[in-house]
Each structure stands twice: as C-alpha cells, then as structure tokens.
Coordinates of C-alpha atoms in Angstrom, one line a residue:
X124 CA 0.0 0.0 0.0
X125 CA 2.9 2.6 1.3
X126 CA 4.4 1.7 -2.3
X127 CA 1.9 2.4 -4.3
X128 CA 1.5 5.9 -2.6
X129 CA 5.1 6.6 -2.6
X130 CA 4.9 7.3 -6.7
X131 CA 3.3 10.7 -7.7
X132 CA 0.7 9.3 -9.9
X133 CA -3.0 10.6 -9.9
X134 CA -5.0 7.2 -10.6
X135 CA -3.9 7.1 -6.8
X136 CA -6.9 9.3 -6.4
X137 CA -9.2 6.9 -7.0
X138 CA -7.3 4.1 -4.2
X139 CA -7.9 7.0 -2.1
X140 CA -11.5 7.3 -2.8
X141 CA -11.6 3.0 -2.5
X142 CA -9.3 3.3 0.9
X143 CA -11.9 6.0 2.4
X144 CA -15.0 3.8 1.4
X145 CA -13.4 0.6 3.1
X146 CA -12.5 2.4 6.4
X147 CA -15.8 3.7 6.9
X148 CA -18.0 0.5 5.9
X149 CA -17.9 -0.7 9.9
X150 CA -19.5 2.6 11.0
X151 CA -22.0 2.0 9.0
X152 CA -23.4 -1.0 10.9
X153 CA -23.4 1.5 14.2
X154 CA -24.6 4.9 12.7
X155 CA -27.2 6.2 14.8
X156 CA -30.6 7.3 13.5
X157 CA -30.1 11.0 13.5
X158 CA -26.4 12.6 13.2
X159 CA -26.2 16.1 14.8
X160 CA -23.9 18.5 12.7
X161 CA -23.8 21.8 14.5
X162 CA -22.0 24.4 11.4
X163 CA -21.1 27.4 13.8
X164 CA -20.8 28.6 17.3
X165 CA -24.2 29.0 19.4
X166 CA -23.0 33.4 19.8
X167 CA -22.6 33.1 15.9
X168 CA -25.9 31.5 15.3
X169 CA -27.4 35.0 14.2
X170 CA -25.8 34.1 11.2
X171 CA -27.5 31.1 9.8
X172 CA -30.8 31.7 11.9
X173 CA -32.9 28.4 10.7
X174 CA -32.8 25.0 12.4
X175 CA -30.2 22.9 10.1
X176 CA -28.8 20.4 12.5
X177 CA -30.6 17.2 11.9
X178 CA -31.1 18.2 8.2
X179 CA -29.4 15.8 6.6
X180 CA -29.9 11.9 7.2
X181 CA -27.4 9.4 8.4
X182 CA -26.0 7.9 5.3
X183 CA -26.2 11.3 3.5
X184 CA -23.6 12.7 6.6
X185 CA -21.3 10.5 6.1
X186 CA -21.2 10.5 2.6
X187 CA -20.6 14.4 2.5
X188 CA -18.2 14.0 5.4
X189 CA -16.4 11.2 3.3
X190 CA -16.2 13.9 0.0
X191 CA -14.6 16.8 2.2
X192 CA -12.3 14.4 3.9
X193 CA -11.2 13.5 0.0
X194 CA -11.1 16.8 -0.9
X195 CA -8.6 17.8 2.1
X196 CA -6.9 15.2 1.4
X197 CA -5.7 15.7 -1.9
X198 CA -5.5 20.0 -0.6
X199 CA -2.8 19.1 1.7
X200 CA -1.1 16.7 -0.7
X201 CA -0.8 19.6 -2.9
X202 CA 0.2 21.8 0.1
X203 CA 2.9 19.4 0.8
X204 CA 4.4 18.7 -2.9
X205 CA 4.0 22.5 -3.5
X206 CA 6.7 23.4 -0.7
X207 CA 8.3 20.4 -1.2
X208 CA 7.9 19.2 2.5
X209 CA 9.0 15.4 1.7
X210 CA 11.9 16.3 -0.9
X211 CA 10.0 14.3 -3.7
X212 CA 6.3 14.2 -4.9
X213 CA 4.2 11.9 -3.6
X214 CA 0.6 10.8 -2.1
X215 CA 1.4 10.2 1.3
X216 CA 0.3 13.0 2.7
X217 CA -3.4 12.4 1.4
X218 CA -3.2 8.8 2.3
X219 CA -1.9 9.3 5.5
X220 CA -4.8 12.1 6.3
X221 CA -7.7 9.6 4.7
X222 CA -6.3 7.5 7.1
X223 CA -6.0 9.5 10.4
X224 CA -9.7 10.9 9.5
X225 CA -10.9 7.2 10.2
X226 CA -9.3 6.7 13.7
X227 CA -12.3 7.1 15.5
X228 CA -15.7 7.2 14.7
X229 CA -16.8 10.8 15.3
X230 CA -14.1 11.6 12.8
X231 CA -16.4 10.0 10.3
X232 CA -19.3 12.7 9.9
X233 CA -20.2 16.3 9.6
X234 CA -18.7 18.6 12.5
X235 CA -17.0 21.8 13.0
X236 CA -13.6 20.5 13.2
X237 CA -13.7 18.9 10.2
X238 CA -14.5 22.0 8.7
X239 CA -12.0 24.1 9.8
X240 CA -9.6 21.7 8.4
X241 CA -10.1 23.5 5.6
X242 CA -9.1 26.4 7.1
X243 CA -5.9 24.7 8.9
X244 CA -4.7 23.9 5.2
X245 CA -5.4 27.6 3.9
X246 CA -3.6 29.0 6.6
X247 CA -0.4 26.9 6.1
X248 CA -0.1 27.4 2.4
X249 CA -0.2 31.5 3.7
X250 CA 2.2 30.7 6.6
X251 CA 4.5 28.8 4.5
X252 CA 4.7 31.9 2.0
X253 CA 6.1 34.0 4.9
X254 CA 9.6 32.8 4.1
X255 CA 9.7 34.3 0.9
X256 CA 7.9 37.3 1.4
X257 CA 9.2 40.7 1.7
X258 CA 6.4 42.0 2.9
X259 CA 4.0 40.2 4.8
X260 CA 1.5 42.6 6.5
X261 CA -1.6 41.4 3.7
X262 CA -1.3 38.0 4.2
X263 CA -1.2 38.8 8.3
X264 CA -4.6 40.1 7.8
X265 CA -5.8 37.4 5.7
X266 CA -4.6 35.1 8.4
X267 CA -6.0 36.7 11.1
X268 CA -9.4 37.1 9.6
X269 CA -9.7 33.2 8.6
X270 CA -8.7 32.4 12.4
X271 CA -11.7 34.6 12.4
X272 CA -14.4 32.5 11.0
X273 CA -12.7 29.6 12.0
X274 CA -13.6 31.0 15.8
X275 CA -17.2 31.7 15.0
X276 CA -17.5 27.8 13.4
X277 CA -15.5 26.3 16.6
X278 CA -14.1 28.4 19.3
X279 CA -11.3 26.6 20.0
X280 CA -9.7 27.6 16.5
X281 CA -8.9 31.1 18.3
X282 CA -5.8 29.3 19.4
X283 CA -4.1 29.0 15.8
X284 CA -3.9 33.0 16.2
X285 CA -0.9 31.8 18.3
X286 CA 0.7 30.3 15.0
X287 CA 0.6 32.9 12.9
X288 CA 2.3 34.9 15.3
X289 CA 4.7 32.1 16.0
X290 CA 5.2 31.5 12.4
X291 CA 6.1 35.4 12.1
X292 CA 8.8 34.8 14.2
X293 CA 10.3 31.5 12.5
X294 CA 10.0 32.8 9.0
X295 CA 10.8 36.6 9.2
X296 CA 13.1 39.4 11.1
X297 CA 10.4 41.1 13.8
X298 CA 8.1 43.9 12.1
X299 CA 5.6 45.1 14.4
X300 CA 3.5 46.1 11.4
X301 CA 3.4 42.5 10.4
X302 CA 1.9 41.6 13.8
X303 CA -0.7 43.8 14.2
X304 CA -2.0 43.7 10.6
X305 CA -3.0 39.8 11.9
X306 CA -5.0 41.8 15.1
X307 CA -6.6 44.2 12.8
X308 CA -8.0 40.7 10.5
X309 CA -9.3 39.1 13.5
X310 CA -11.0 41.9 14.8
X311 CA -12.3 43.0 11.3
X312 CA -14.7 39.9 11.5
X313 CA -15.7 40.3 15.3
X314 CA -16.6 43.8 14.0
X315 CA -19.5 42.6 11.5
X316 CA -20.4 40.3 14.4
X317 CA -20.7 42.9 17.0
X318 CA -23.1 45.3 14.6
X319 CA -25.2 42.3 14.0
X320 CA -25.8 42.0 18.1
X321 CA -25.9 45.5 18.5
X322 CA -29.4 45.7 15.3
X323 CA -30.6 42.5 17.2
X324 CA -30.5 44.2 20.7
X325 CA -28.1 41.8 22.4
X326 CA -24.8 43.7 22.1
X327 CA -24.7 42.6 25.9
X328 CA -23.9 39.5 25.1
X329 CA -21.6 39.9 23.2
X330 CA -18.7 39.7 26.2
X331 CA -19.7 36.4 27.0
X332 CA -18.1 35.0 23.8
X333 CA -15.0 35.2 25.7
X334 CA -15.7 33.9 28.8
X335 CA -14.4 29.9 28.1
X336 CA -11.2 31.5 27.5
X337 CA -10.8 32.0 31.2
X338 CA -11.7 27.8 32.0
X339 CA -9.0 25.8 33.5
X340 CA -7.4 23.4 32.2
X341 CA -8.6 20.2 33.3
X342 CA -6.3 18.0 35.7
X343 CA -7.9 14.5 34.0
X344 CA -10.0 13.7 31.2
X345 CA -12.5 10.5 31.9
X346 CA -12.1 8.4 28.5
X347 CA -12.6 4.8 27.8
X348 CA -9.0 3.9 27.5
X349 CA -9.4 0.6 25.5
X350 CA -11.4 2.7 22.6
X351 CA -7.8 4.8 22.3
X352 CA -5.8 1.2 21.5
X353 CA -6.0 2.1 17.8
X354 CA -3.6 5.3 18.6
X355 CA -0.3 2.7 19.4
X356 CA 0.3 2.3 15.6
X357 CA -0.3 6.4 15.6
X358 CA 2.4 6.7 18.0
X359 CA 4.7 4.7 17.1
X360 CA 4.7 6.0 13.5
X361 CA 5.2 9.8 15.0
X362 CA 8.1 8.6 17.1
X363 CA 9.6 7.1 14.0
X364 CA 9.1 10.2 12.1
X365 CA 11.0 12.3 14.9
X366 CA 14.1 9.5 15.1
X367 CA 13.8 10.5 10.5
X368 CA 13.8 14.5 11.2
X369 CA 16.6 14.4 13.5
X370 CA 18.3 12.0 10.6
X371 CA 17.7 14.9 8.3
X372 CA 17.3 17.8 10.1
X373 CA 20.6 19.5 9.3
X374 CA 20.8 18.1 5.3
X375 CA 17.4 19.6 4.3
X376 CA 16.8 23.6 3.3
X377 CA 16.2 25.9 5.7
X378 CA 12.3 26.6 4.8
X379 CA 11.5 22.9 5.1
X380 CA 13.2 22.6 8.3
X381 CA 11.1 26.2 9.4
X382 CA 8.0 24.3 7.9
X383 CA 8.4 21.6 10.2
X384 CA 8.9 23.3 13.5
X385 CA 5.8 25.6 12.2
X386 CA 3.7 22.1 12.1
X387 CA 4.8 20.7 15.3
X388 CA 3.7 24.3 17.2
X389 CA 0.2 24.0 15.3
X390 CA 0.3 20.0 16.3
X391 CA 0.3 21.2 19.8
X392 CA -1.7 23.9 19.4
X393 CA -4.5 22.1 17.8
X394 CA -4.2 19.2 20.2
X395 CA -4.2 21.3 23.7
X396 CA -6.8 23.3 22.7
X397 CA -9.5 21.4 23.8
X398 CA -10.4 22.7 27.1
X399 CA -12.3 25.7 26.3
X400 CA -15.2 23.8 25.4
X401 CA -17.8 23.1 28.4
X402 CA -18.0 19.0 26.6
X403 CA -15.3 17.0 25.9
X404 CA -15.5 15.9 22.0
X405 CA -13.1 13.3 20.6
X406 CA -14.0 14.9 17.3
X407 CA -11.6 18.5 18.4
X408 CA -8.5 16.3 17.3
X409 CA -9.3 16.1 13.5
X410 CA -7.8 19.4 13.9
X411 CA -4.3 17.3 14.4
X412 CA -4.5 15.8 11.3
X413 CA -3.1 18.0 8.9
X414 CA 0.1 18.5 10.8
X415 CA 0.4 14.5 11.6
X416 CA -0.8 13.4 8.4
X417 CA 2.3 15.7 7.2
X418 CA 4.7 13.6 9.9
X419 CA 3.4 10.4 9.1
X420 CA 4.3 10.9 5.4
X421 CA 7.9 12.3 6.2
X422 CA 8.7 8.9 8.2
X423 CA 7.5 6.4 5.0
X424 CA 8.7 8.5 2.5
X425 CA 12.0 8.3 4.2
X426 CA 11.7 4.6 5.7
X427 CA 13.6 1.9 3.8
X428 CA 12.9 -1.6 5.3
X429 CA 10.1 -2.4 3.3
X430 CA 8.6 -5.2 5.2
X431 CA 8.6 -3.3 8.3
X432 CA 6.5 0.2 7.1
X433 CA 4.4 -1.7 4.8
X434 CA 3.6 -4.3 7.8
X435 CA 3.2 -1.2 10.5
X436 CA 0.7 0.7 8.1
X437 CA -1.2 -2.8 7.5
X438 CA -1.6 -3.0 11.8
X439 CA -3.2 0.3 11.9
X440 CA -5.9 -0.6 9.2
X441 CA -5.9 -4.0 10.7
X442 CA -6.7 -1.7 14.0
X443 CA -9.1 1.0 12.9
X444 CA -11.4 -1.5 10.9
X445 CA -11.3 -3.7 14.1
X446 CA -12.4 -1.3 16.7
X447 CA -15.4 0.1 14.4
X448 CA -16.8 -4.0 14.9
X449 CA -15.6 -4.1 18.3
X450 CA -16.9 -1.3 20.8
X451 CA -16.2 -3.3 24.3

C-alpha cells in the first residue's frame, strides 16, 4: 500500500477514494438514526438563523463527510508537494490524512472540526509563504481574519492566532506592522459580528463570547482507554518520524526545516486546545490531522525496510477497521 502511494501518480486518487469507502463501511453497521452537525458557534448563530442540524440523514452525513475528507486530502497533498515538504512528490500526505480521518468514529461525519480543516490547510499554504515574502502585512490580515471564522464555526480555532504569530517569528526578522496587521483581520470579522448583536438588541452578550477562554485546564480527562488502542500504531509511526527528522534535520533547506517546527507548534496547538469547550468531544482532534498526516508521510517516505513500514501501516488498518466492529 505505502508503495503504491510513494509514486506521484493521480489514478492514486481513485485508491484513495476505495481506501476512504473501506474504512468507513464498519461505521456503518453502528450509525445512529439522527447525526447532529452543529455548522457554527451557538454566539454566531445570528448568522444562519434556521434549524439545520438534523437536516441531513445518516448515510447522506457520512457521505458528505467522506467527499470533504477527500477533498482535504488531496489539498494538503498539494500543500505538501507544492513546498516540497517530503523532498520528492508523492501521495502520502493524502493517504496518510484519509487514514487518520478514520481513527475514530466521530471523525467519520459532519462537524465543526472537520470544517475548519479547511481552514488549517489555507492558513499553512499563507504561513509557509512567509519565508519568501518581503512584505507580509496582507497575508497577516488574511490570516487573522480566517482564524476569524474559524472562531465563529468552533471556538477553540482562536488558538491557531498563536501560529501565525509564531510562524512570524520563524520565518521573518520582527516587524511590528506584520503583527498587528494579523490583530486588525481578526477583529475586522468580530466587528460585522458585534453590529449584528448590537441591530438585534443583544450587544450585551456579546462579552460572553470570551468567557471559556478563562476555563481551567482540566487535571484529568475521563475516557474509555481501550477505545484509544488504535492510537499505538499512531504513536509509534510519530516517534519514528521524529528519530527521520533528526536523521535529516541539518541536510534539508532551511524553509522545510522552518515548515516543520511551524507544524509541530500547530500540532500542539490544535491538540491542547480542547479545554475551552464546556464538553469534551473526541472529534476537536481532526484538527491534528493536517500536521500529523504531514509527519506520518515524512517517516514512510523516508523509511527503507520495506517489510517493516508496509507491515506497520497494514496494523493500523488492521486496528481501525477492528475497533469500528468491536466497541467493548
């Protein structure tokens, strides 16, 4: 499978396409009868003000869920070939992130997160630009005006304001300009928000948009550890992709070694930002997946004991198509 993905070759659009349908087919046996899929934040409901989140059946979620996660898929694989993040074109990063997308079931269906992955990928083909970039104070504003929207369709997004500041600092000389211009975005969109509260009389209200930013962090999370199993493949994969980046780390070109401390800061990002919202959804971590789909491809592109990738990929099918059967 990692071999067939390692050549550049777009009929490996349509494995892709075969690979998504196959790792979703045990959910199917489980999917509920109604599927909620909440588009925005409840302060940014003003916005779309009609019921929409049991309007589309079951089967009909999953299959839209299935054509974004396709569509992201072969977004970041262009992303990735584009900056040449791998150091030769490929299709692991968009079968690596079809296969991520399937590690747990609420990954499979409509939801915010999976949404704003769109966002995560537009905002890393404008970070990556920063390297080049004389003058970056337009794209600042672009950036902070899709972390924008991104807060009004999931809250936590807010955080990835911190990456565009961080990214700033990797890619460029310090330019105050630059880092206010990424304010000025955010606010822009808050702006048009704000005028909307204030016509429908609830400009009050407003302010408490901002109050889960002040929630602790919480000191333990109750989860079902044996529904997490399918993560060891996950983990091991990451830890052989950070024993290949040190391998490399000093023989590739500067902006690929920027790009890939950017991506770990947004993998952290992404990943601790959960804690602002009031219930805990397993769902918040497709926001990982870009920037691990990207690691994961950087280890097989670079592994070279064929049984051993081919074989560690084939366990965490094996896994994810076992757990969908087996719930415990």
């Amino acid at each position: 499978m990692i071999k067939i993905f390692k050549a550049y070759n777009p009929v490996n659009v349509l494995w892709l396409a075969v690979l998504l349908f196959v790792l979703r087919i045990g959910y199917t046996v489980h999917v509920p009868d109604k599927l909620e899929f909440t588009f925005v934040e409840s302060f940014a409901r003003l916005l779309i003000p009609i019921a929409y989140e049991y309007v589309f059946t079951p089967a009909l979620n999953m299959m839209l869920a299935g054509i974004l996660v396709l569509a992201q898929a072969v977004l970041l694989n262009y992303l990735v070939n584009h900056f040449n993040l791998l150091s030769k074109p490929s299709f692991l990063p968009a079968l690596m992130y079809v296969t991520l997308t399937a590690l747990f079931t609420p990954f499979m269906v409509l939801s915010a997160p999976l949404i704003c992955n769109f966002l995560v990928i537009w905002m890393l083909f404008k970070l990556f630009s920063f390297y080049k970039s004389e003058d970056a104070k337009s794209t600042a504003y672009d950036l902070g005006m899709i972390v924008a929207v991104g807060s009004l369709i999931y809250f936590p997004f807010i955080f990835l304001f911190l990456a565009i500041w961080i990214a700033l600092l990797i890619f460029k000389p310090f330019n105050w300009r630059e880092w206010i211009s990424c304010i000025l975005g955010y606010i822009t969109v808050f702006f048009f928000l704000a005028v909307l509260y204030y016509l429908n009389g609830r400009l009050g209200r407003f302010y408490d948009i901002w109050a889960p930013l002040g929630s602790k962090f919480p000191n333990s999370i109750h989860i079902r550890y044996l529904d997490y199993l399918v993560l060891i493949p996950v983990i091991i994969i990451i830890g052989l992709y950070f024993v290949k980046l040190q391998q490399n780390f000093l023989k590739s070109y500067v902006h690929v070694r920027k790009s890939f401390q950017l991506l770990f800061v947004m993998f952290l990002i992404t990943g601790l930002s959960f804690y602002i919202k009031s219930v805990f959804n397993i769902n918040h971590f497709l926001l990982c997946a870009v920037p691990a789909a990207v690691f994961c491809s950087y280890y097989f592109i670079n592994a070279t004991t064929k049984w051993f990738y081919e074989s560690l990929y084939l366990l965490l099918l094996i896994s994810i198509i076992y757990l969908q059967f087996n719930t415990f």
